[in-house]
Amino acid sequence: MAERKPRKDAARNRMAVLAAADALFAGHETPEDITMADVAAAAGVGKGTLFRAFGDRTGLLRALYETRLEPVREAVASGPPPLGPGTEPRRRVPALLDAVLCFKLDNRRLALALEEDGSGSPYRAEHYARWHGLLREALERVPGLTDGDFTAHALLAAVRADLVEHLAGREGVPREELRARLAEFVDRVLDGGPGAAGP
Amino acid sequence: MAERKPRKDAARNRMAVLAAADALFAGHETPEDITMADVAAAAGVGKGTLFRAFGDRTGLLRALYETRLEPVREAVASGPPPLGPGTEPRRRVPALLDAVLCFKLDNRRLALALEEDGSGSPYRAEHYARWHGLLREALERVPGLTDGDFTAHALLAAVRADLVEHLAGREGVPREELRARLAEFVDRVLDGGPGAAGP
DNA sequence: ATACGATACGGACCGAGGGTCCGTTTCGCA
DNA sequence: TGCGAAACGGACCCTCGGTCCGTATCGTAT
């Protein structure tokens, strides 16, 4: 059941591909004009190597994504408040969404590439399930809020890569303004609903 | 500058393609395994004809989509309340979103195909601009609500085709339940925010 | 009716890109 | 240093969106 360690040329090539792909995606306007052949060439590697290491295009994207996501996941899993566990939900939910937004702002092209990659909708990705589960759990502990499940989906939809790209990229909304707008929206959702308007 | 009437064989073929495409998308699980050649064959037409009539894949999808959307647009533009104009915003906003949701439920495959079609993000489509403009305008008249622009984006994100497909299709959430969940979420957004929790 | 220009037809053809295959090279262990 | 296993790499294949152009059809002027 234990996967044995890969040969060291394999490991080296894997790193080279990851680095090359990262640079390529960062440097190009749109993700879909970077071909697998481009990545292989930039990494100084054959296409066969690339596909053996990552399976397919989606696999490469996912590997890159997970790498970048690592620090955020760490902060969420065991960092200090307001992101870390043990934060009271009403405060943690906005922090989580802000973290997702910032992540997508910092990795626009990559997130975009992964989300619009045809193979399966974004909703099947396991990282989506993680965020959704986390959020739902937190939401269900917010007093007065019913249906944390749908609310989690809806809130995550507000930070989808292509929307972020549209606002931050095409419409040129500055980072801090976008964060503020999202924060306000999240606050509305958390404070609204039946009972909130009561005396 | 007036486009002259098309030849009648052209018109007939256009209809045939539209009908064939409609049937194909309705009958297949996933949109991307329907090729342009499939559509042409099903319509009893050559590929050349298909591409001359619609330009490209996106053009075909858009034409289909607009056709289906027509009644809804009509109801919004000049129908009775709560969808039509002249409805007070607080009541119209949920109605608009419910209409979008229902439309996507009734045209799941098609909406999915159009949204995940690589050519440009969904946010560049002019029908998105229409919905967004309409919603923003209505939202800006809802008392206590600031930033109708972002709110409109966020609310529309909650009814995106792939999310709807995920919930209604993959998770099997029944139509009415989904509508109820969305309605509740929209209400939270509309009633929440600063001031709503007043004295 | 007929001739003729304009328009549309249709399927062979093309190029791009994701993914595979397999002869050759490298690794790592004894 | 020998040898089997693992990895390499790029030629190759296939699908699919999109184009091209010789042929068929339409509509109109005569």
Short mmCIF file of C-alpha atoms (C1' of nucleotides) in Angstrom, two decimals:
data_model
loop_
_atom_site.label_atom_id
_atom_site.label_comp_id
_atom_site.label_asym_id
_atom_site.label_seq_id
_atom_site.Cartn_x
_atom_site.Cartn_y
_atom_site.Cartn_z
CA MET A 1 0.00 0.00 0.00
CA ALA A 2 2.98 2.33 0.40
CA GLU A 3 3.98 4.01 -2.83
CA ARG A 4 7.74 3.75 -3.13
CA LYS A 5 9.89 6.78 -3.71
CA PRO A 6 10.23 7.87 -7.33
CA ARG A 7 13.52 7.83 -9.13
CA LYS A 8 15.36 11.06 -8.72
CA ASP A 9 15.31 12.07 -12.38
CA ALA A 10 11.55 11.67 -12.23
CA ALA A 11 11.35 13.91 -9.20
CA ARG A 12 13.61 16.50 -10.81
CA ASN A 13 11.56 16.56 -13.98
CA ARG A 14 8.36 16.85 -12.02
CA MET A 15 9.69 19.94 -10.32
CA ALA A 16 10.92 21.38 -13.61
CA VAL A 17 7.49 20.93 -15.18
CA LEU A 18 5.73 22.49 -12.23
CA ALA A 19 8.03 25.48 -12.30
CA ALA A 20 7.75 25.91 -16.05
CA ALA A 21 3.98 25.65 -16.04
CA ASP A 22 3.77 28.11 -13.20
CA ALA A 23 5.85 30.65 -15.09
CA LEU A 24 3.97 30.13 -18.31
CA PHE A 25 0.55 30.60 -16.76
CA ALA A 26 1.71 33.64 -14.85
CA GLY A 27 3.07 35.22 -17.99
CA HIS A 28 0.22 34.70 -20.44
CA GLU A 29 -3.04 36.55 -20.67
CA THR A 30 -5.25 33.56 -21.23
CA PRO A 31 -4.66 30.02 -19.99
CA GLU A 32 -5.94 28.12 -22.98
CA ASP A 33 -3.23 29.27 -25.33
CA ILE A 34 -0.65 27.43 -23.31
CA THR A 35 -0.43 23.95 -24.75
CA MET A 36 0.97 20.87 -23.12
CA ALA A 37 3.70 20.92 -25.73
CA ASP A 38 4.60 24.45 -24.63
CA VAL A 39 4.91 23.36 -21.04
CA ALA A 40 7.01 20.35 -21.98
CA ALA A 41 9.30 22.48 -24.11
CA ALA A 42 9.67 25.16 -21.44
CA ALA A 43 10.55 22.50 -18.90
CA GLY A 44 13.09 20.93 -21.26
CA VAL A 45 11.22 17.65 -21.16
CA GLY A 46 9.38 15.40 -23.59
CA LYS A 47 5.61 15.28 -23.74
CA GLY A 48 5.64 11.67 -22.66
CA THR A 49 7.37 12.63 -19.42
CA LEU A 50 4.87 15.36 -18.75
CA PHE A 51 1.87 13.11 -19.24
CA ARG A 52 3.39 10.24 -17.27
CA ALA A 53 3.97 12.55 -14.34
CA PHE A 54 0.57 14.22 -14.27
CA GLY A 55 -1.81 12.04 -16.20
CA ASP A 56 -3.45 14.78 -18.20
CA ARG A 57 -3.89 18.52 -18.46
CA THR A 58 -6.26 18.64 -15.53
CA GLY A 59 -3.81 16.67 -13.44
CA LEU A 60 -1.09 19.21 -14.06
CA LEU A 61 -3.39 22.10 -13.24
CA ARG A 62 -4.55 20.41 -10.07
CA ALA A 63 -1.03 19.68 -8.94
CA LEU A 64 -0.05 23.32 -9.43
CA TYR A 65 -3.17 24.51 -7.71
CA GLU A 66 -2.72 22.31 -4.69
CA THR A 67 0.85 23.46 -4.34
CA ARG A 68 -0.17 27.09 -4.27
CA LEU A 69 -3.09 26.37 -2.00
CA GLU A 70 -0.98 24.62 0.60
CA PRO A 71 -0.17 27.66 2.79
CA VAL A 72 -3.80 28.74 2.86
CA ARG A 73 -4.96 25.30 3.79
CA GLU A 74 -2.36 25.27 6.53
CA ALA A 75 -3.56 28.60 7.89
CA VAL A 76 -7.12 27.36 7.90
CA ALA A 77 -6.35 24.01 9.46
CA SER A 78 -4.11 25.13 12.28
CA GLY A 79 -3.39 28.83 12.11
CA PRO A 80 -4.39 31.65 14.43
CA PRO A 81 -7.76 33.40 14.27
CA PRO A 82 -9.61 34.62 12.38
CA LEU A 83 -8.79 31.91 9.83
CA GLY A 84 -7.83 29.07 12.11
CA PRO A 85 -10.13 26.67 13.88
CA GLY A 86 -11.65 27.73 17.13
CA THR A 87 -12.64 31.11 15.79
CA GLU A 88 -16.28 31.84 16.42
CA PRO A 89 -18.20 31.20 13.18
CA ARG A 90 -19.62 34.70 12.73
CA ARG A 91 -16.09 35.96 12.47
CA ARG A 92 -14.57 33.02 10.69
CA VAL A 93 -16.92 32.88 7.72
CA PRO A 94 -15.95 36.30 6.35
CA ALA A 95 -12.31 35.46 6.96
CA LEU A 96 -12.59 32.24 4.99
CA LEU A 97 -14.23 33.95 2.06
CA ASP A 98 -11.73 36.75 2.12
CA ALA A 99 -8.96 34.18 2.07
CA VAL A 100 -10.46 32.48 -0.95
CA LEU A 101 -10.86 35.81 -2.71
CA CYS A 102 -7.28 36.81 -2.02
CA PHE A 103 -6.06 33.46 -3.19
CA LYS A 104 -7.91 33.82 -6.46
CA LEU A 105 -6.62 37.35 -6.88
CA ASP A 106 -3.08 36.12 -6.35
CA ASN A 107 -3.52 33.17 -8.68
CA ARG A 108 -6.00 34.46 -11.18
CA ARG A 109 -4.77 32.77 -14.29
CA LEU A 110 -4.24 29.44 -12.63
CA ALA A 111 -7.61 29.37 -10.89
CA LEU A 112 -9.23 30.37 -14.14
CA ALA A 113 -7.47 27.64 -16.05
CA LEU A 114 -8.54 25.04 -13.54
CA GLU A 115 -12.15 26.15 -13.30
CA GLU A 116 -12.77 26.42 -16.97
CA ASP A 117 -11.01 23.23 -17.83
CA GLY A 118 -13.78 21.19 -19.37
CA SER A 119 -13.06 17.90 -17.56
CA GLY A 120 -15.82 17.85 -15.00
CA SER A 121 -17.41 20.86 -13.39
CA PRO A 122 -15.56 22.70 -10.62
CA TYR A 123 -18.04 21.20 -8.21
CA ARG A 124 -16.56 17.76 -8.49
CA ALA A 125 -13.11 18.90 -7.47
CA GLU A 126 -12.25 17.77 -3.98
CA HIS A 127 -10.85 21.12 -2.98
CA TYR A 128 -14.28 22.58 -3.62
CA ALA A 129 -15.79 19.96 -1.37
CA ARG A 130 -13.30 20.93 1.33
CA TRP A 131 -14.12 24.61 1.22
CA HIS A 132 -17.80 23.93 1.03
CA GLY A 133 -17.76 21.55 3.96
CA LEU A 134 -15.77 23.94 6.07
CA LEU A 135 -18.02 26.83 5.27
CA ARG A 136 -21.22 24.92 5.75
CA GLU A 137 -20.08 23.73 9.13
CA ALA A 138 -19.26 27.26 10.20
CA LEU A 139 -22.47 28.66 8.78
CA GLU A 140 -24.58 26.15 10.61
CA ARG A 141 -23.27 27.53 13.86
CA VAL A 142 -24.18 31.08 13.00
CA PRO A 143 -27.34 31.87 14.96
CA GLY A 144 -30.45 32.52 12.88
CA LEU A 145 -29.00 31.03 9.73
CA THR A 146 -30.79 28.09 8.18
CA ASP A 147 -29.65 26.07 5.18
CA GLY A 148 -25.93 26.42 5.58
CA ASP A 149 -25.49 24.06 2.68
CA PHE A 150 -26.99 26.26 0.01
CA THR A 151 -25.61 29.40 1.60
CA ALA A 152 -22.11 27.94 1.41
CA HIS A 153 -22.56 27.21 -2.27
CA ALA A 154 -23.92 30.67 -2.96
CA LEU A 155 -21.15 32.43 -1.08
CA LEU A 156 -18.47 30.43 -2.81
CA ALA A 157 -20.10 31.23 -6.13
CA ALA A 158 -19.47 34.89 -5.41
CA VAL A 159 -15.71 34.28 -5.48
CA ARG A 160 -15.52 32.11 -8.56
CA ALA A 161 -12.43 32.59 -10.62
CA ASP A 162 -14.08 33.98 -13.71
CA LEU A 163 -16.12 36.50 -11.75
CA VAL A 164 -13.01 37.61 -9.92
CA GLU A 165 -11.19 37.84 -13.22
CA HIS A 166 -14.03 39.85 -14.71
CA LEU A 167 -14.12 42.36 -11.87
CA ALA A 168 -10.46 42.63 -11.02
CA GLY A 169 -9.13 42.13 -14.51
CA ARG A 170 -11.55 43.43 -17.06
CA GLU A 171 -13.27 46.09 -15.00
CA GLY A 172 -10.15 47.02 -13.08
CA VAL A 173 -11.67 47.01 -9.63
CA PRO A 174 -8.80 47.40 -7.16
CA ARG A 175 -8.03 44.59 -4.80
CA GLU A 176 -9.02 46.32 -1.60
CA GLU A 177 -12.28 47.57 -3.02
CA LEU A 178 -13.21 44.12 -4.15
CA ARG A 179 -12.43 42.74 -0.72
CA ALA A 180 -14.57 45.41 0.88
CA ARG A 181 -17.47 44.70 -1.45
CA LEU A 182 -17.31 41.01 -0.76
CA ALA A 183 -17.06 41.60 2.98
CA GLU A 184 -20.13 43.78 2.89
CA PHE A 185 -22.07 41.21 0.94
CA VAL A 186 -21.09 38.45 3.33
CA ASP A 187 -22.11 40.59 6.28
CA ARG A 188 -25.50 41.13 4.74
CA VAL A 189 -25.98 37.43 4.35
CA LEU A 190 -24.86 36.68 7.86
CA ASP A 191 -26.87 39.40 9.54
CA GLY A 192 -29.98 39.19 7.38
CA GLY A 193 -32.88 36.78 7.36
CA PRO A 194 -35.82 36.14 9.61
CA GLY A 195 -35.39 37.53 13.06
CA ALA A 196 -32.54 39.87 12.23
CA ALA A 197 -34.91 42.73 11.67
CA GLY A 198 -36.63 42.15 15.00
CA PRO A 199 -36.57 44.57 17.98
CA MET B 1 -27.66 48.59 -44.15
CA ALA B 2 -30.83 46.47 -44.13
CA GLU B 3 -30.06 42.76 -44.26
CA ARG B 4 -32.08 41.24 -47.06
CA LYS B 5 -34.25 38.17 -46.56
CA PRO B 6 -32.44 34.83 -46.75
CA ARG B 7 -33.20 32.28 -49.40
CA LYS B 8 -35.86 29.86 -48.31
CA ASP B 9 -33.67 26.75 -48.36
CA ALA B 10 -31.31 28.63 -46.06
CA ALA B 11 -34.13 29.44 -43.68
CA ARG B 12 -35.36 25.86 -43.72
CA ASN B 13 -31.92 24.49 -43.00
CA ARG B 14 -31.41 26.97 -40.21
CA MET B 15 -34.57 25.70 -38.54
CA ALA B 16 -33.55 22.10 -39.08
CA VAL B 17 -30.19 22.70 -37.42
CA LEU B 18 -31.75 24.50 -34.49
CA ALA B 19 -34.22 21.68 -33.95
CA ALA B 20 -31.60 18.97 -34.29
CA ALA B 21 -29.21 20.69 -31.92
CA ASP B 22 -31.96 21.22 -29.40
CA ALA B 23 -32.88 17.55 -29.45
CA LEU B 24 -29.26 16.42 -29.23
CA PHE B 25 -28.42 18.61 -26.27
CA ALA B 26 -31.59 17.61 -24.49
CA GLY B 27 -30.85 13.93 -24.99
CA HIS B 28 -27.21 13.73 -23.99
CA GLU B 29 -25.74 13.75 -20.54
CA THR B 30 -22.87 16.08 -21.25
CA PRO B 31 -22.79 18.83 -23.88
CA GLU B 32 -19.20 18.51 -24.99
CA ASP B 33 -19.61 15.12 -26.54
CA ILE B 34 -21.91 16.54 -29.13
CA THR B 35 -19.76 17.59 -32.03
CA MET B 36 -20.62 20.02 -34.78
CA ALA B 37 -20.49 17.08 -37.17
CA ASP B 38 -23.11 15.31 -35.05
CA VAL B 39 -25.40 18.29 -35.25
CA ALA B 40 -24.92 18.61 -38.99
CA ALA B 41 -25.62 14.93 -39.51
CA ALA B 42 -28.70 14.97 -37.29
CA ALA B 43 -30.03 17.95 -39.20
CA GLY B 44 -29.35 16.25 -42.52
CA VAL B 45 -27.06 19.05 -43.54
CA GLY B 46 -23.41 19.53 -44.42
CA LYS B 47 -20.95 21.05 -41.99
CA GLY B 48 -20.42 23.97 -44.31
CA THR B 49 -24.07 24.88 -44.09
CA LEU B 50 -24.02 24.71 -40.34
CA PHE B 51 -21.01 26.98 -40.00
CA ARG B 52 -22.28 29.43 -42.62
CA ALA B 53 -25.54 29.78 -40.73
CA PHE B 54 -24.10 30.22 -37.24
CA GLY B 55 -20.48 31.21 -37.59
CA ASP B 56 -19.09 28.85 -35.01
CA ARG B 57 -20.02 26.60 -32.12
CA THR B 58 -20.66 29.47 -29.79
CA GLY B 59 -22.89 31.11 -32.37
CA LEU B 60 -25.07 28.03 -32.56
CA LEU B 61 -25.31 27.78 -28.80
CA ARG B 62 -26.16 31.44 -28.51
CA ALA B 63 -28.85 31.23 -31.17
CA LEU B 64 -30.46 28.30 -29.38
CA TYR B 65 -30.19 30.02 -26.04
CA GLU B 66 -31.71 33.25 -27.23
CA THR B 67 -34.59 31.38 -28.78
CA ARG B 68 -35.39 29.66 -25.54
CA LEU B 69 -34.88 32.80 -23.54
CA GLU B 70 -37.28 34.84 -25.65
CA PRO B 71 -40.47 34.18 -23.61
CA VAL B 72 -38.70 35.00 -20.36
CA ARG B 73 -37.30 38.20 -21.73
CA GLU B 74 -40.76 39.10 -22.94
CA ALA B 75 -42.27 38.47 -19.51
CA VAL B 76 -39.62 40.62 -17.92
CA ALA B 77 -39.86 43.44 -20.43
CA SER B 78 -43.61 43.82 -20.58
CA GLY B 79 -45.37 41.15 -18.54
CA PRO B 80 -47.45 41.43 -15.39
CA PRO B 81 -45.97 41.59 -11.88
CA PRO B 82 -44.01 40.25 -10.20
CA LEU B 83 -41.70 39.83 -13.21
CA GLY B 84 -42.75 42.76 -15.32
CA PRO B 85 -41.63 46.34 -14.99
CA GLY B 86 -43.38 48.53 -12.51
CA THR B 87 -43.16 45.93 -9.77
CA GLU B 88 -41.64 47.34 -6.62
CA PRO B 89 -37.99 46.23 -6.45
CA ARG B 90 -38.17 44.36 -3.17
CA ARG B 91 -40.65 42.02 -4.79
CA ARG B 92 -39.20 42.00 -8.26
CA VAL B 93 -35.66 40.95 -7.40
CA PRO B 94 -36.62 37.54 -6.01
CA ALA B 95 -38.94 37.06 -8.96
CA LEU B 96 -36.16 37.77 -11.43
CA LEU B 97 -33.79 35.35 -9.78
CA ASP B 98 -36.47 32.70 -9.55
CA ALA B 99 -37.11 33.15 -13.25
CA VAL B 100 -33.45 32.70 -14.04
CA LEU B 101 -33.28 29.61 -11.86
CA CYS B 102 -36.33 28.08 -13.48
CA PHE B 103 -34.97 28.85 -16.90
CA LYS B 104 -31.72 27.09 -16.09
CA LEU B 105 -33.58 24.16 -14.63
CA ASP B 106 -35.63 23.85 -17.80
CA ASN B 107 -32.60 24.23 -20.05
CA ARG B 108 -29.86 22.70 -17.99
CA ARG B 109 -27.79 21.11 -20.68
CA LEU B 110 -28.00 24.07 -22.98
CA ALA B 111 -27.13 26.64 -20.36
CA LEU B 112 -24.26 24.45 -19.26
CA ALA B 113 -22.96 24.11 -22.79
CA LEU B 114 -23.05 27.85 -23.31
CA GLU B 115 -21.44 28.77 -20.02
CA GLU B 116 -18.61 26.33 -20.22
CA ASP B 117 -17.89 27.03 -23.83
CA GLY B 118 -14.34 28.28 -23.72
CA SER B 119 -14.79 31.27 -26.05
CA GLY B 120 -14.82 34.13 -23.58
CA SER B 121 -16.09 34.00 -20.03
CA PRO B 122 -19.85 34.04 -19.43
CA TYR B 123 -19.41 37.59 -18.22
CA ARG B 124 -18.81 38.92 -21.69
CA ALA B 125 -22.07 37.55 -23.05
CA GLU B 126 -24.57 40.30 -23.65
CA HIS B 127 -27.42 38.40 -22.06
CA TYR B 128 -25.43 38.41 -18.84
CA ALA B 129 -25.06 42.16 -19.12
CA ARG B 130 -28.81 42.45 -19.57
CA TRP B 131 -29.64 40.44 -16.48
CA HIS B 132 -27.00 42.16 -14.45
CA GLY B 133 -28.13 45.62 -15.48
CA LEU B 134 -31.74 44.84 -14.73
CA LEU B 135 -30.92 43.40 -11.36
CA ARG B 136 -28.55 46.15 -10.38
CA GLU B 137 -31.12 48.76 -11.22
CA ALA B 138 -33.75 47.02 -9.13
CA LEU B 139 -31.34 46.43 -6.25
CA GLU B 140 -30.33 50.06 -6.13
CA ARG B 141 -33.93 50.93 -5.36
CA VAL B 142 -34.15 48.54 -2.47
CA PRO B 143 -33.88 50.65 0.68
CA GLY B 144 -30.82 50.01 2.80
CA LEU B 145 -28.94 48.21 0.10
CA THR B 146 -25.63 49.61 -1.04
CA ASP B 147 -23.46 48.33 -3.86
CA GLY B 148 -26.15 46.95 -6.11
CA ASP B 149 -23.50 46.23 -8.69
CA PHE B 150 -21.60 43.62 -6.74
CA THR B 151 -24.75 42.26 -5.17
CA ALA B 152 -26.19 41.66 -8.62
CA HIS B 153 -23.08 39.73 -9.64
CA ALA B 154 -23.13 37.69 -6.47
CA LEU B 155 -26.80 36.83 -6.75
CA LEU B 156 -26.47 35.81 -10.37
CA ALA B 157 -23.49 33.67 -9.43
CA ALA B 158 -25.79 31.68 -7.18
CA VAL B 159 -27.81 30.54 -10.18
CA ARG B 160 -24.96 29.68 -12.51
CA ALA B 161 -25.61 26.76 -14.76
CA ASP B 162 -23.01 24.42 -13.34
CA LEU B 163 -24.10 25.03 -9.77
CA VAL B 164 -27.69 24.40 -10.73
CA GLU B 165 -26.61 21.28 -12.58
CA HIS B 166 -24.64 20.13 -9.57
CA LEU B 167 -27.50 20.58 -7.14
CA ALA B 168 -30.45 19.58 -9.29
CA GLY B 169 -28.66 16.95 -11.33
CA ARG B 170 -25.90 15.36 -9.33
CA GLU B 171 -27.32 15.81 -5.86
CA GLY B 172 -30.91 15.33 -6.95
CA VAL B 173 -32.35 18.31 -5.13
CA PRO B 174 -35.95 18.66 -6.29
CA ARG B 175 -36.97 21.70 -8.24
CA GLU B 176 -39.25 23.22 -5.64
CA GLU B 177 -36.77 22.75 -2.85
CA LEU B 178 -34.09 24.46 -4.84
CA ARG B 179 -36.39 27.36 -5.57
CA ALA B 180 -37.22 27.66 -1.89
CA ARG B 181 -33.55 27.63 -0.90
CA LEU B 182 -32.70 30.29 -3.40
CA ALA B 183 -35.67 32.41 -2.33
CA GLU B 184 -34.59 32.21 1.26
CA PHE B 185 -31.06 33.20 0.40
CA VAL B 186 -32.24 36.15 -1.67
CA ASP B 187 -34.46 37.27 1.17
CA ARG B 188 -31.54 37.20 3.54
CA VAL B 189 -29.55 39.38 1.23
CA LEU B 190 -32.38 41.83 0.71
CA ASP B 191 -33.36 42.11 4.35
CA GLY B 192 -29.90 41.95 5.85
CA GLY B 193 -27.18 44.54 6.20
CA PRO B 194 -26.72 47.64 8.29
CA GLY B 195 -29.95 49.06 9.56
CA ALA B 196 -31.98 45.92 9.14
CA ALA B 197 -31.23 44.87 12.68
CA GLY B 198 -32.51 48.23 13.87
CA PRO B 199 -33.73 49.21 17.36
"C1'" DA C 1 -40.48 29.10 -70.19
"C1'" DT C 2 -35.61 30.06 -69.91
"C1'" DA C 3 -31.41 31.81 -69.05
"C1'" DC C 4 -28.25 33.57 -65.81
"C1'" DG C 5 -26.26 35.72 -61.74
"C1'" DA C 6 -26.45 35.23 -56.88
"C1'" DT C 7 -26.77 32.40 -53.09
"C1'" DA C 8 -26.40 28.21 -50.64
"C1'" DC C 9 -24.96 23.38 -50.38
"C1'" DG C 10 -21.88 19.68 -48.62
"C1'" DG C 11 -18.21 17.01 -47.65
"C1'" DA C 12 -13.17 16.65 -48.54
"C1'" DC C 13 -9.68 18.89 -46.40
"C1'" DC C 14 -6.69 21.36 -42.93
"C1'" DG C 15 -4.29 22.56 -38.57
"C1'" DA C 16 -4.11 22.39 -33.69
"C1'" DG C 17 -3.80 20.15 -29.69
"C1'" DG C 18 -4.45 16.40 -26.24
"C1'" DG C 19 -2.90 11.98 -25.44
"C1'" DT C 20 -0.24 7.40 -26.62
"C1'" DC C 21 3.54 4.15 -28.00
"C1'" DC C 22 7.76 2.16 -27.98
"C1'" DG C 23 12.77 2.03 -28.98
"C1'" DT C 24 16.43 4.17 -26.27
"C1'" DT C 25 18.54 5.94 -22.03
"C1'" DT C 26 19.26 6.34 -17.21
"C1'" DC C 27 18.98 4.79 -12.62
"C1'" DG C 28 20.10 2.18 -8.67
"C1'" DC C 29 21.13 -1.98 -6.64
"C1'" DA C 30 24.00 -6.11 -6.03
"C1'" DT D 1 30.26 -3.59 -13.62
"C1'" DG D 2 26.26 -5.92 -15.03
"C1'" DC D 3 21.41 -6.03 -15.36
"C1'" DG D 4 16.41 -5.42 -14.72
"C1'" DA D 5 13.32 -1.85 -13.77
"C1'" DA D 6 11.88 2.68 -14.38
"C1'" DA D 7 11.80 6.82 -16.98
"C1'" DC D 8 12.69 9.35 -21.18
"C1'" DG D 9 11.20 11.83 -25.47
"C1'" DG D 10 9.42 12.82 -29.62
"C1'" DA D 11 7.19 10.69 -33.60
"C1'" DC D 12 2.70 9.39 -34.15
"C1'" DC D 13 -2.47 9.16 -33.91
"C1'" DC D 14 -7.08 10.86 -33.55
"C1'" DT D 15 -10.69 13.94 -32.79
"C1'" DC D 16 -12.73 18.14 -33.64
"C1'" DG D 17 -13.53 22.93 -34.88
"C1'" DG D 18 -13.35 25.43 -38.90
"C1'" DT D 19 -12.42 26.39 -44.15
"C1'" DC D 20 -12.64 25.85 -49.25
"C1'" DC D 21 -14.43 25.34 -53.56
"C1'" DG D 22 -16.74 22.76 -57.22
"C1'" DT D 23 -21.65 21.80 -57.71
"C1'" DA D 24 -26.66 22.41 -57.06
"C1'" DT D 25 -30.48 25.43 -56.18
"C1'" DC D 26 -32.99 29.63 -56.04
"C1'" DG D 27 -35.19 33.71 -57.82
"C1'" DT D 28 -35.69 37.01 -61.14
"C1'" DA D 29 -35.43 39.44 -65.54
"C1'" DT D 30 -36.56 38.66 -70.14
#
